XYZ file of C-alpha atoms in Angstrom:
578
model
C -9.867 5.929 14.454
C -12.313 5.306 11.513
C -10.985 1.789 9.435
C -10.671 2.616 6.212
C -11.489 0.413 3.535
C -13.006 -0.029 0.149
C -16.925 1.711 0.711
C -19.692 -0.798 0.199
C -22.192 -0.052 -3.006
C -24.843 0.769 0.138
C -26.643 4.275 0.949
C -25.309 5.603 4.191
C -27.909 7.027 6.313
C -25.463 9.712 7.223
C -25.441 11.481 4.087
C -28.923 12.373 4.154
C -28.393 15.878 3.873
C -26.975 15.764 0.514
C -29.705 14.205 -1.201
C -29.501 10.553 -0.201
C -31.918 8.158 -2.004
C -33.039 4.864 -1.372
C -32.310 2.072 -3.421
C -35.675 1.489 -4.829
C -35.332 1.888 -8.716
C -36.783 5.013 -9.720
C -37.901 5.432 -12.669
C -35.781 8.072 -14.075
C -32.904 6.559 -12.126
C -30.120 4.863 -14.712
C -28.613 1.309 -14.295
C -25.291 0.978 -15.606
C -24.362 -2.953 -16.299
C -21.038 -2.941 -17.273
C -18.123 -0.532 -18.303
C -15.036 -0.815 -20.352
C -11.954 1.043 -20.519
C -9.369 0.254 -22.853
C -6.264 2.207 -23.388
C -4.040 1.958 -26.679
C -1.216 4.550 -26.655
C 1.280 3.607 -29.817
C 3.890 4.661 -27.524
C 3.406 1.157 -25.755
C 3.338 -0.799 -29.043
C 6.751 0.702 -29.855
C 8.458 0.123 -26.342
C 7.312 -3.640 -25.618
C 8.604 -4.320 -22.302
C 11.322 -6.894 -21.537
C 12.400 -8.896 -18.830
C 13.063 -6.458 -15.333
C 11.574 -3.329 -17.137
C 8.594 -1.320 -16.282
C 6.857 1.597 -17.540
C 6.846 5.030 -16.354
C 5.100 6.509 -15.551
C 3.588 4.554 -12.207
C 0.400 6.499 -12.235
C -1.818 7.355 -15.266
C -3.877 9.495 -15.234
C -4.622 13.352 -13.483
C -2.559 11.790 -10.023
C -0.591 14.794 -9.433
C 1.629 16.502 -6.759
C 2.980 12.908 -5.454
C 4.636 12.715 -2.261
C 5.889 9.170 -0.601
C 7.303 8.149 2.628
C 8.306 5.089 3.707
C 8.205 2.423 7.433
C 10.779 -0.302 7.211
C 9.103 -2.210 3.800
C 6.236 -0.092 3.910
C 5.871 3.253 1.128
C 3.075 5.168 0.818
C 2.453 7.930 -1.685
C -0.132 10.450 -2.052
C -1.244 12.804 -4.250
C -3.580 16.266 -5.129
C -7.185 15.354 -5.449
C -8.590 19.010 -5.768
C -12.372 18.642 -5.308
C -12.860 15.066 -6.064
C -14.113 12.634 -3.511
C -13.119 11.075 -1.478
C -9.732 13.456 -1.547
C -6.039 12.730 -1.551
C -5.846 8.976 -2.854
C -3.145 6.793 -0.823
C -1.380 4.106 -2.285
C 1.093 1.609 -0.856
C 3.999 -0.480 -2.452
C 7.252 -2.783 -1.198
C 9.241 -1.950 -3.865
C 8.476 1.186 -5.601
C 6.534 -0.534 -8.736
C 4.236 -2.548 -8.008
C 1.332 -0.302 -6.169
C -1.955 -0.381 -5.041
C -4.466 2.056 -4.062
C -5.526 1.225 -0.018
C -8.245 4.144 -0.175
C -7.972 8.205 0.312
C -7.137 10.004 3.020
C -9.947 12.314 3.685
C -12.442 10.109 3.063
C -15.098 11.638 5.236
C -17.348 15.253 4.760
C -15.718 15.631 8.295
C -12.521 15.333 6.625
C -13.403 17.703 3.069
C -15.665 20.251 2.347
C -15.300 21.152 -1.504
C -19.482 20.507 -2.286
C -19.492 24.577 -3.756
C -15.738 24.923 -5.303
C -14.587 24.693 -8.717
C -12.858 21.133 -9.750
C -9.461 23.110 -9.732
C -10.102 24.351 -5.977
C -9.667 22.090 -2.924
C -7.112 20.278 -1.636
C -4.056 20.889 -3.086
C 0.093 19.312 -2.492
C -0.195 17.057 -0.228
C 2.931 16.091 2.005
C 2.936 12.588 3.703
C 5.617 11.814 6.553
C 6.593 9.142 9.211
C 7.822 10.270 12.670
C 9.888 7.738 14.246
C 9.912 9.058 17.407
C 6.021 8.181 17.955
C 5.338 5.531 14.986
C 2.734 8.551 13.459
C 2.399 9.219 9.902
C 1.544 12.802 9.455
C -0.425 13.748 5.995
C -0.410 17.837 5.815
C -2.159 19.863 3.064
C -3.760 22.809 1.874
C -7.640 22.303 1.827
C -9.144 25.562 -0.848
C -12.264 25.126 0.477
C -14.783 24.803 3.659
C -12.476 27.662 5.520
C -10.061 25.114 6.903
C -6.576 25.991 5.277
C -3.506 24.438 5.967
C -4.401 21.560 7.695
C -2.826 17.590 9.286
C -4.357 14.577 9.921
C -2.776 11.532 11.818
C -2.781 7.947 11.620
C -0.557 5.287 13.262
C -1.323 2.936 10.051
C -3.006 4.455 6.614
C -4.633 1.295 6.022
C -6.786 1.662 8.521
C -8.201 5.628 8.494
C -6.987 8.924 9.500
C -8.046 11.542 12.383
C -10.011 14.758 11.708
C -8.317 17.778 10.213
C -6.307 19.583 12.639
C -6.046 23.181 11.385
C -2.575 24.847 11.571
C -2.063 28.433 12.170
C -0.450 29.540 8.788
C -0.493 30.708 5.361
C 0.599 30.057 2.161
C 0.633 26.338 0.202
C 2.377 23.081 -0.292
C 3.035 22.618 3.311
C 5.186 19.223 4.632
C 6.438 18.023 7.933
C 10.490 17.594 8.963
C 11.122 15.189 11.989
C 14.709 15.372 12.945
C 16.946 13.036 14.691
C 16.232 15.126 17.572
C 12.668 14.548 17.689
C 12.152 18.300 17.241
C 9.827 19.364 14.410
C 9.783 21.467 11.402
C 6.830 22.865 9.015
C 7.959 24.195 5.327
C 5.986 25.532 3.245
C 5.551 28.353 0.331
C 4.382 31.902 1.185
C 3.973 35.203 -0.279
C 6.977 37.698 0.957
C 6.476 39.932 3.428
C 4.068 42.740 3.081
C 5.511 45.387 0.361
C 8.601 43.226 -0.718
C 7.001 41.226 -3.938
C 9.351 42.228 -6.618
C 7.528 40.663 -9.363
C 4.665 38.294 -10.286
C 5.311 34.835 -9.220
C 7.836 35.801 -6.586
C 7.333 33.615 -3.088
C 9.313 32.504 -0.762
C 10.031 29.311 1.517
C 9.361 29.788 5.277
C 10.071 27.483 8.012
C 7.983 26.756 11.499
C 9.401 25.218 14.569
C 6.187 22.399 15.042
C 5.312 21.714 18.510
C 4.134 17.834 18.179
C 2.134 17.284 21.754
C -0.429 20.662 20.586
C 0.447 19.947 16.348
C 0.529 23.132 15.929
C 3.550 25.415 15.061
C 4.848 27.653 17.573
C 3.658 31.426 16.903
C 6.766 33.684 16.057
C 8.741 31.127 14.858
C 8.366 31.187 11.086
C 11.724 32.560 8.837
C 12.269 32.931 5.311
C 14.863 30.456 4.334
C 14.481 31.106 0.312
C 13.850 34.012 -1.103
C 12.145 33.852 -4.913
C 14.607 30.535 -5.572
C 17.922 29.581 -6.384
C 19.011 33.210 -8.088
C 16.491 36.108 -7.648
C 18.286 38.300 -9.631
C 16.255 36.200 -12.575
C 13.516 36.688 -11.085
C 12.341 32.817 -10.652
C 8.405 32.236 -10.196
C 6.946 29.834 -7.932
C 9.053 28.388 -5.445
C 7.214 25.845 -3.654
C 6.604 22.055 -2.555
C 9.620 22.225 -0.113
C 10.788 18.923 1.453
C 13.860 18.553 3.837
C 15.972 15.644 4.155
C 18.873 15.035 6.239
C 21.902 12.915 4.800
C 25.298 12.591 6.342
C 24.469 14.914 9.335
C 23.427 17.651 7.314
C 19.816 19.559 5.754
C 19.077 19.580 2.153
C 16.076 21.657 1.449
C 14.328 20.514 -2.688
C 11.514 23.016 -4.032
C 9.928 22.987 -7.358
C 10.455 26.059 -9.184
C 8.937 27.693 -12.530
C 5.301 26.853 -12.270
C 3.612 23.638 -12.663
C 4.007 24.375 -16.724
C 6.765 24.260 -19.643
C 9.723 25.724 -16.786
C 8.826 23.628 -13.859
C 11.754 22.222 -12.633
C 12.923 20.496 -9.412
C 16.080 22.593 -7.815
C 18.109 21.510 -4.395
C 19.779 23.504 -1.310
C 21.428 22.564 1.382
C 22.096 24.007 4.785
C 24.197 22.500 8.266
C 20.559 23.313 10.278
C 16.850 22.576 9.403
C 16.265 26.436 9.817
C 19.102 27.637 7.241
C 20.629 29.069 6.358
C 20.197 27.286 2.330
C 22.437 27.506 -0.370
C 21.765 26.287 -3.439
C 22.901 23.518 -5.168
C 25.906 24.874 -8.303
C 24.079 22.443 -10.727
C 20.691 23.098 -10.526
C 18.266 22.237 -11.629
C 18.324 18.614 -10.533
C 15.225 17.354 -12.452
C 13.782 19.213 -15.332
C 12.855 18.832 -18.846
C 12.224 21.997 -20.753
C 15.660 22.008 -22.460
C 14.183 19.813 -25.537
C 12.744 20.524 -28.593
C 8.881 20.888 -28.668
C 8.359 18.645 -31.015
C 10.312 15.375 -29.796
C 8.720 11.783 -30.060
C 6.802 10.813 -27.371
C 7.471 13.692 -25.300
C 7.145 14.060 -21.415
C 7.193 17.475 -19.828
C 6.389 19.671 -17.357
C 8.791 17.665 -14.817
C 8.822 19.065 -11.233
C 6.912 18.832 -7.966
C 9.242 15.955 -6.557
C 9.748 13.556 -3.184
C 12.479 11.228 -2.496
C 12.923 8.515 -0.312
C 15.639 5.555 -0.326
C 14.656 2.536 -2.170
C 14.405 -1.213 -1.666
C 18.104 -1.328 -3.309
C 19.501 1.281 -1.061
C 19.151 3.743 -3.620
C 17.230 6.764 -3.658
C 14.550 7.195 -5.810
C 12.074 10.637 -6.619
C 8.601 10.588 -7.690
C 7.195 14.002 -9.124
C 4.690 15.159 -11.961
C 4.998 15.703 -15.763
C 2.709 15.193 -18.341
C 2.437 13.266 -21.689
C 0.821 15.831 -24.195
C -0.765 14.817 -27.565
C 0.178 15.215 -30.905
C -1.385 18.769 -30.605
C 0.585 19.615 -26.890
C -2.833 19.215 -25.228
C -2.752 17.712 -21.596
C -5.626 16.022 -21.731
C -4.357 13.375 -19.670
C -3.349 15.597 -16.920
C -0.399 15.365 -14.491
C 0.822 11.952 -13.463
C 2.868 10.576 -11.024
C 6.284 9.696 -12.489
C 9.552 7.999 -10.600
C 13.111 7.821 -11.544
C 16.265 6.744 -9.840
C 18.521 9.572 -7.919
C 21.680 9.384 -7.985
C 23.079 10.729 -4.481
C 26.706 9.760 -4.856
C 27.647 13.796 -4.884
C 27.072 16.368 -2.571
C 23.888 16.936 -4.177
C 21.220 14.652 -5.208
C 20.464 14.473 -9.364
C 17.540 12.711 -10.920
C 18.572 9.485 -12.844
C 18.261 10.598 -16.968
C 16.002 13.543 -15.182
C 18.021 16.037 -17.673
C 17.566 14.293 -20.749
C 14.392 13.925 -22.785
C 12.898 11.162 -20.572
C 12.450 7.431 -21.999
C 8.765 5.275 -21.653
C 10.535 2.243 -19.928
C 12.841 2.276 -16.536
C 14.691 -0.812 -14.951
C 13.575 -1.987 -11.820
C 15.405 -2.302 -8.814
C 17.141 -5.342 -7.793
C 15.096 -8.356 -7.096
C 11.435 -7.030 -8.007
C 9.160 -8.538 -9.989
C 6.789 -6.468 -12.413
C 3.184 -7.264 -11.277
C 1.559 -4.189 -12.388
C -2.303 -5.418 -13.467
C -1.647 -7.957 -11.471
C -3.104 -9.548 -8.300
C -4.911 -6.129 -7.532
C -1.765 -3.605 -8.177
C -2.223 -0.562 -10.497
C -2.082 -1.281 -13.879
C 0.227 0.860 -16.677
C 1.116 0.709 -20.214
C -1.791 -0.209 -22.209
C -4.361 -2.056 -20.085
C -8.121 -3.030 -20.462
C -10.003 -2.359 -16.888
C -13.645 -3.859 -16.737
C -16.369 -3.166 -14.524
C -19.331 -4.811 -14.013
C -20.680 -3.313 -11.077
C -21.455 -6.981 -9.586
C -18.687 -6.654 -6.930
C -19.012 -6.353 -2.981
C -17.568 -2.896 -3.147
C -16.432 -0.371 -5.572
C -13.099 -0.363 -6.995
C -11.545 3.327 -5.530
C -10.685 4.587 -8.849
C -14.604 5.757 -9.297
C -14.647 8.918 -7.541
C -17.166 11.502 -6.737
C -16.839 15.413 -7.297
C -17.592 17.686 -4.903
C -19.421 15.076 -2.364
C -19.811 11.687 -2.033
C -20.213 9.380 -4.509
C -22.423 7.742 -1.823
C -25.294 9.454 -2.174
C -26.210 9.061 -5.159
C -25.006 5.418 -6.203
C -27.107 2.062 -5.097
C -26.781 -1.213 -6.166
C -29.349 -3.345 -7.815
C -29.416 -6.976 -9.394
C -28.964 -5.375 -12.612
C -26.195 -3.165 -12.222
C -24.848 0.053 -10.488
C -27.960 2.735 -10.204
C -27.291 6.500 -9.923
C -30.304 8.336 -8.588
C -30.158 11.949 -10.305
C -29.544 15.043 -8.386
C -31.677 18.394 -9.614
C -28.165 19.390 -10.680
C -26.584 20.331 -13.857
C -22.854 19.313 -14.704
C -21.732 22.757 -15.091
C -22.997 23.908 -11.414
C -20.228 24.537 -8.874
C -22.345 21.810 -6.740
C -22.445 18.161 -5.712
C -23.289 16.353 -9.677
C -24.578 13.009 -9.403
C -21.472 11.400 -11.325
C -19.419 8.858 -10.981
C -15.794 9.590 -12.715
C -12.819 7.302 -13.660
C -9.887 9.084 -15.322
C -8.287 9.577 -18.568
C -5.797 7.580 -18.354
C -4.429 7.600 -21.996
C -4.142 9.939 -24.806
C -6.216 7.272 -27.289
C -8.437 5.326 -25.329
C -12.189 3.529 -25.879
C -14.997 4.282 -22.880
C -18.175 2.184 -23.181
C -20.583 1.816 -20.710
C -23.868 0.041 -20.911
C -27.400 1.560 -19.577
C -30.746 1.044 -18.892
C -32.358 4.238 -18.846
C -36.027 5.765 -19.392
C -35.964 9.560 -19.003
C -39.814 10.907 -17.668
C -39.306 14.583 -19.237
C -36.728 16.990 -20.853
C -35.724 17.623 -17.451
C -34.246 14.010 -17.176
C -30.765 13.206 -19.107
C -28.104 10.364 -18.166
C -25.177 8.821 -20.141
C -21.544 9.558 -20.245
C -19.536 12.895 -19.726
C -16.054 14.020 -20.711
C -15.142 16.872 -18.081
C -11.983 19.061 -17.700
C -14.170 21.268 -15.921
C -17.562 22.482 -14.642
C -17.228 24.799 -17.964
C -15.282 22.499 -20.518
C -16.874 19.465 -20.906
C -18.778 17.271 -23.835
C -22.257 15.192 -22.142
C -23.564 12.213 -24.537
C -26.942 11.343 -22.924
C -30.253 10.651 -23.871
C -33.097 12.418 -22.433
C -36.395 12.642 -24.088
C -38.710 15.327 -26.068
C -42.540 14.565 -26.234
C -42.735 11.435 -26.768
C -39.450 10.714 -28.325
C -35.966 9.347 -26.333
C -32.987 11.404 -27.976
C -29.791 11.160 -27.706
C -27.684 14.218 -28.058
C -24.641 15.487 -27.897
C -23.604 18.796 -26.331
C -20.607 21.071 -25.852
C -19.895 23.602 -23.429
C -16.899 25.357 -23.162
C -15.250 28.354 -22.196
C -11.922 29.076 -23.043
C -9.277 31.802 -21.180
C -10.178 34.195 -23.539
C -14.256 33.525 -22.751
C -16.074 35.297 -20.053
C -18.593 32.576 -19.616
C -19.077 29.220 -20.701
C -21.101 28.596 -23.520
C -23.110 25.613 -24.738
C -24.573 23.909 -27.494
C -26.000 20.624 -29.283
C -24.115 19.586 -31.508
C -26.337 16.572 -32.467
C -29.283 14.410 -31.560
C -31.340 11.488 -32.941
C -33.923 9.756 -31.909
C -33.456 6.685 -30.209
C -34.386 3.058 -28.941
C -34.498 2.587 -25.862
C -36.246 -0.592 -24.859
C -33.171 -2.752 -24.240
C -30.306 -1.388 -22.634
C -27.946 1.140 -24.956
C -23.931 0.932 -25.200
C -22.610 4.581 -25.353
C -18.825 4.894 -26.059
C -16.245 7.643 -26.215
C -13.575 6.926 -28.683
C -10.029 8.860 -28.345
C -7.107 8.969 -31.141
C -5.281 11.957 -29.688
C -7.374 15.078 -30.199
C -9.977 13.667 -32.057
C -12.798 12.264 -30.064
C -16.151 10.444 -31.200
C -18.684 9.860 -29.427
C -20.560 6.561 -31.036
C -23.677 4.722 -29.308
C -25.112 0.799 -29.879
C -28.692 -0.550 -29.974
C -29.755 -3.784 -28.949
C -26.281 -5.597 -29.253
C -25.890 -3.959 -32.978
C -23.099 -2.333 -34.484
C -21.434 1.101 -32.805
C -23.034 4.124 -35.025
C -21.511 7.605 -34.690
C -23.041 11.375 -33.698
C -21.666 14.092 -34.531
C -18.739 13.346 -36.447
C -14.843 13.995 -35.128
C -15.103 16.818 -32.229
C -11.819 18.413 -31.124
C -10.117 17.288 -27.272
C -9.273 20.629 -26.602
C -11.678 21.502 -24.384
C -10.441 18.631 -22.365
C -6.588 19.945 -22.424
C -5.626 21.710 -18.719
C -3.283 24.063 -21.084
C -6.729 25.225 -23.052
C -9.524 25.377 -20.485
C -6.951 26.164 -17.380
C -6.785 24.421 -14.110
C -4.853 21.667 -12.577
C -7.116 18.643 -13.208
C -6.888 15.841 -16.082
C -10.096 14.877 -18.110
C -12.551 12.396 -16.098
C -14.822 10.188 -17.621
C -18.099 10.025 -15.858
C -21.384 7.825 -15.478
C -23.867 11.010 -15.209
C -27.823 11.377 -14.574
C -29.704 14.833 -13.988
C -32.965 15.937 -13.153
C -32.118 19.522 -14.133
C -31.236 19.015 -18.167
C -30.690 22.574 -18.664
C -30.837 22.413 -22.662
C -32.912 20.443 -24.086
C -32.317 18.423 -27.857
C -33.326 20.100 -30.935
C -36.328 19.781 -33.152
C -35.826 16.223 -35.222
């Protein structure tokens, strides 16, 4: 199998077909020096942490959808990468806080195909699982894109690669793998109901495979509904899916997220004496969920659902799942992170740990660990500064590509990272020659530094803020007769719009001889977007602009915003008249 590992700043000569360059500066080829990231959420200030506390949640940023499974000291987690790549980032920890990214699962255009789908298509709900019985860790997903569907990949250690998809003969989303004691195998996973027996919109069901592990593939004719519409159908409850199935004192407890990934997701529990049902549900459910609460509470996390467990360092089970910190205006600009909490499995039933109350910033961590988050190359959370000067071997793997490989486009040079413009536009459904980092806060500071000198109108680079291929806000500076301009522009297209629409919303003429700073500024909702010359003082253009466009719950999708180091050689618009 393919070793994985952190991918060298180099241009692979396989990637030729999509629009490799070589790593001869071009001339209207950017060089970014150094970039800055700085997060400063008051939430933080107000909840210093103290000895054996850590924040939650684990993952900032849009890392939704987590699932985690562990080998003796060994946990992994995953999570939903949509059409970024490389897709489905991996990380691995020893104790459930302390994590670190060890690269992405499909990591190869072998692997992915999501180069014409919109940022919300691709792979969604991933389910990661160790077998036992043959030391395998199984990864299973739903891939929206290149025809492949439902789909596994295999690896006998996830720090060193997986195998090629393997494409399973079913339906639906949010499959995951069950190895029982046995050694016999099970596939869950959420379906529409049976032709002509939808009772309402949002109604699906949970089916179960038999999964024949010499072919991986499940067995033809063996599928069943084991949950119909979720725990109570005569409320007619939307969205039953991400299924898992654990087995605890000899018998099956089947956990589903229910209500939509939105203000009713929830996490809800049933339990059965065989892997094929049948279920009943849990008398206390929901087991995890927080839309109970006022809308207004202080530092509010919502949207809970989407969960995992797996038994903790301690001995004591612990779930990951999703929910969101809004802004003060309820936008989700950050997107859907990957939270944890403690489960409490003294019952019959599991119950998430303070998972019914409104949540708190800080947990405790388990017995005997040692908070090193920031620290000797583990994730960092809370309020962090992350600094990149583009001087390293290889790149850090939270710079991500979208729709292809950030490969083929990105070169070092002795003065920095270089990102050799594709003839597209940020708002095609194609391959963009940008290289993202996520939101990771609600107020937050993005600088980067560039060298750039634009040939024509045709030529822009700088900075973007995207939600989507139709919701975004580019801060570039291209160039109009013999003027370099900077501009800002807006395009957006809300639920209610047919098509996107954009527009400047201001230029000015600029310097470009040395190397400019350009900066994105958060404070909740209000964004500015503020530029330096030659080492002087930040100046601002256009004013305070609204974040909404950057908020999942106002330009749709499933995707948090993404910061991104762009270049173009297909400017569609160009700056006004000065």
């Amino acid at each position: 199998m393919k070793k994985i590992k952190t991918i060298p700043l180099v241009i692979i000569a396989g990637l030729l077909s999509l629009g490799v360059h070589s790593q001869k500066r071009q001339k209207n080829s950017p060089v970014f020096s150094e970039v800055t990231y700085t997060g400063d959420d008051q939430v933080y200030k107000d909840y210093p942490l103290e000895e054996g506390e850590f924040y939650n949640p684990i993952l900032q940023g849009c890392y939704p959808d987590p699932a985690i499974t562990r080998k003796g000291d060994d946990y992994y987690l995953v999570c939903s990468s949509f059409a970024m790549f490389p897709g489905v980032p991996i990380f691995h920890s020893n104790d459930l806080v302390n994590w670190t990214q060890i690269g992405h699962v499909l990591d190869r255009t072998s692997q992915l195909d999501v180069h014409d789908t919109g940022i919300s298509s691709g792979v969604y709900a991933p389910g990661i699982t160790y077998n036992t019985h043959n030391d395998t860790f199984y990864m299973i997903t739903t891939a929206f894109a290149g025809g492949l569907g439902n789909i596994v990949v295999k690896t006998k250690d996830p720090k060193k690669g997986w195998s090629d998809p393997i494409k399973l003969n079913f339906a639906g989303i949010d499959p995951d793998i069950f190895f029982d004691d046995d050694g016999k195998a099970y596939v869950i996973h959420n379906d529409a109901p049976d032709k002509g027996k939808e009772l309402y919109n949002g109604h699906r069901v949970i089916k179960v495979w038999d999964y024949d592990v010499e072919k991986d593939q499940v067995i033809a004719g063996s599928d069943k509904i084991i949950v119909d519409g979720g725990v109570d159908l005569s409320k007619k409850p939307i969205w039953i899916e991400a299924p898992h199935i654990y087995k605890k004192d000899g018998r099956y407890f089947l956990m589903c997220a229910e209500g939509g990934t939105g203000g009713n997701h929830s996490e809800v529990v049933f339990v059965s004496d065989h892997p094929r049902g049948p279920y009943k549900p849990a008398p206390g459910n929901p087991i995890l969920t927080q839309r109970h609460f006022p809308k207004e509470r202080k530092n509010k996390v919502d949207w809970a659902g989407h969960a995992d467990l797996v038994k903790g360092p301690d001995d004591t089970y612990y779930g990951v799942f999703l929910a969101i910190r809004p802004n003060e205006k309820d936008r989700v600009n950050i997107g859907r992170e990957t939270f944890i909490l403690p489960v409490d499995w003294s019952g019959e039933f599991p119950v998430f740990e303070n998972g019914l109350v409104p949540m708190e910033p800080k947990l405790k961590m388990p017995e005997g660990v040692e908070n090193k988050m920031g620290q000797e190359g583990f994730f960092p959370n809370g309020n962090f500064t992350y600094r990149e000067n583009f001087t390293s071997k290889e790149l850090d793997y939270r710079w991500i590509g979208l729709r292809g490989p950030r490969e083929a486009f990105i070169s070092k040079t002795k003065k920095g990272l270089q990102i050799t413009p594709f003839a597209t536009d940020i708002r095609e459904l194609k391959p963009t020659s940008t290289l993202f980092y996520r939101q990771q806060h609600n107020s937050f500071s993005f600088t980067a530094t560039m060298a750039y000198r634009p040939q024509s109108e045709k030529d822009l680079a700088g900075i973007v803020c995207l939600q989507n291929e139709s919701s975004n806000y580019v801060f570039g500076i291209t160039k109009k007769g013999k003027d370099y301009v900077l501009l800002l522009e807006k395009t957006e297209k809300t639920r209610r719009d047919r098509e996107a629409t954009s527009e400047i919303l201001a230029s000015t003429i600029i310097d470009i001889k040395k190397p400019v700073q350009l900066q994105v500024e958060a404070r909740g909702d209000n964004y500015h977007f503020n530029y330096a010359v030659d080492g002087s003082g930040f100046k601002n253009l256009g004013g305070t602009v609204s974040g909404a466009i950057l908020s999942t719950n106002v330009a749709g999708g499933f995707t948090g915003a993404l910061l991104g180091l762009y270049a173009t050689s297909a400017n569609a618009n160009g700056p006004e008249k000065q």
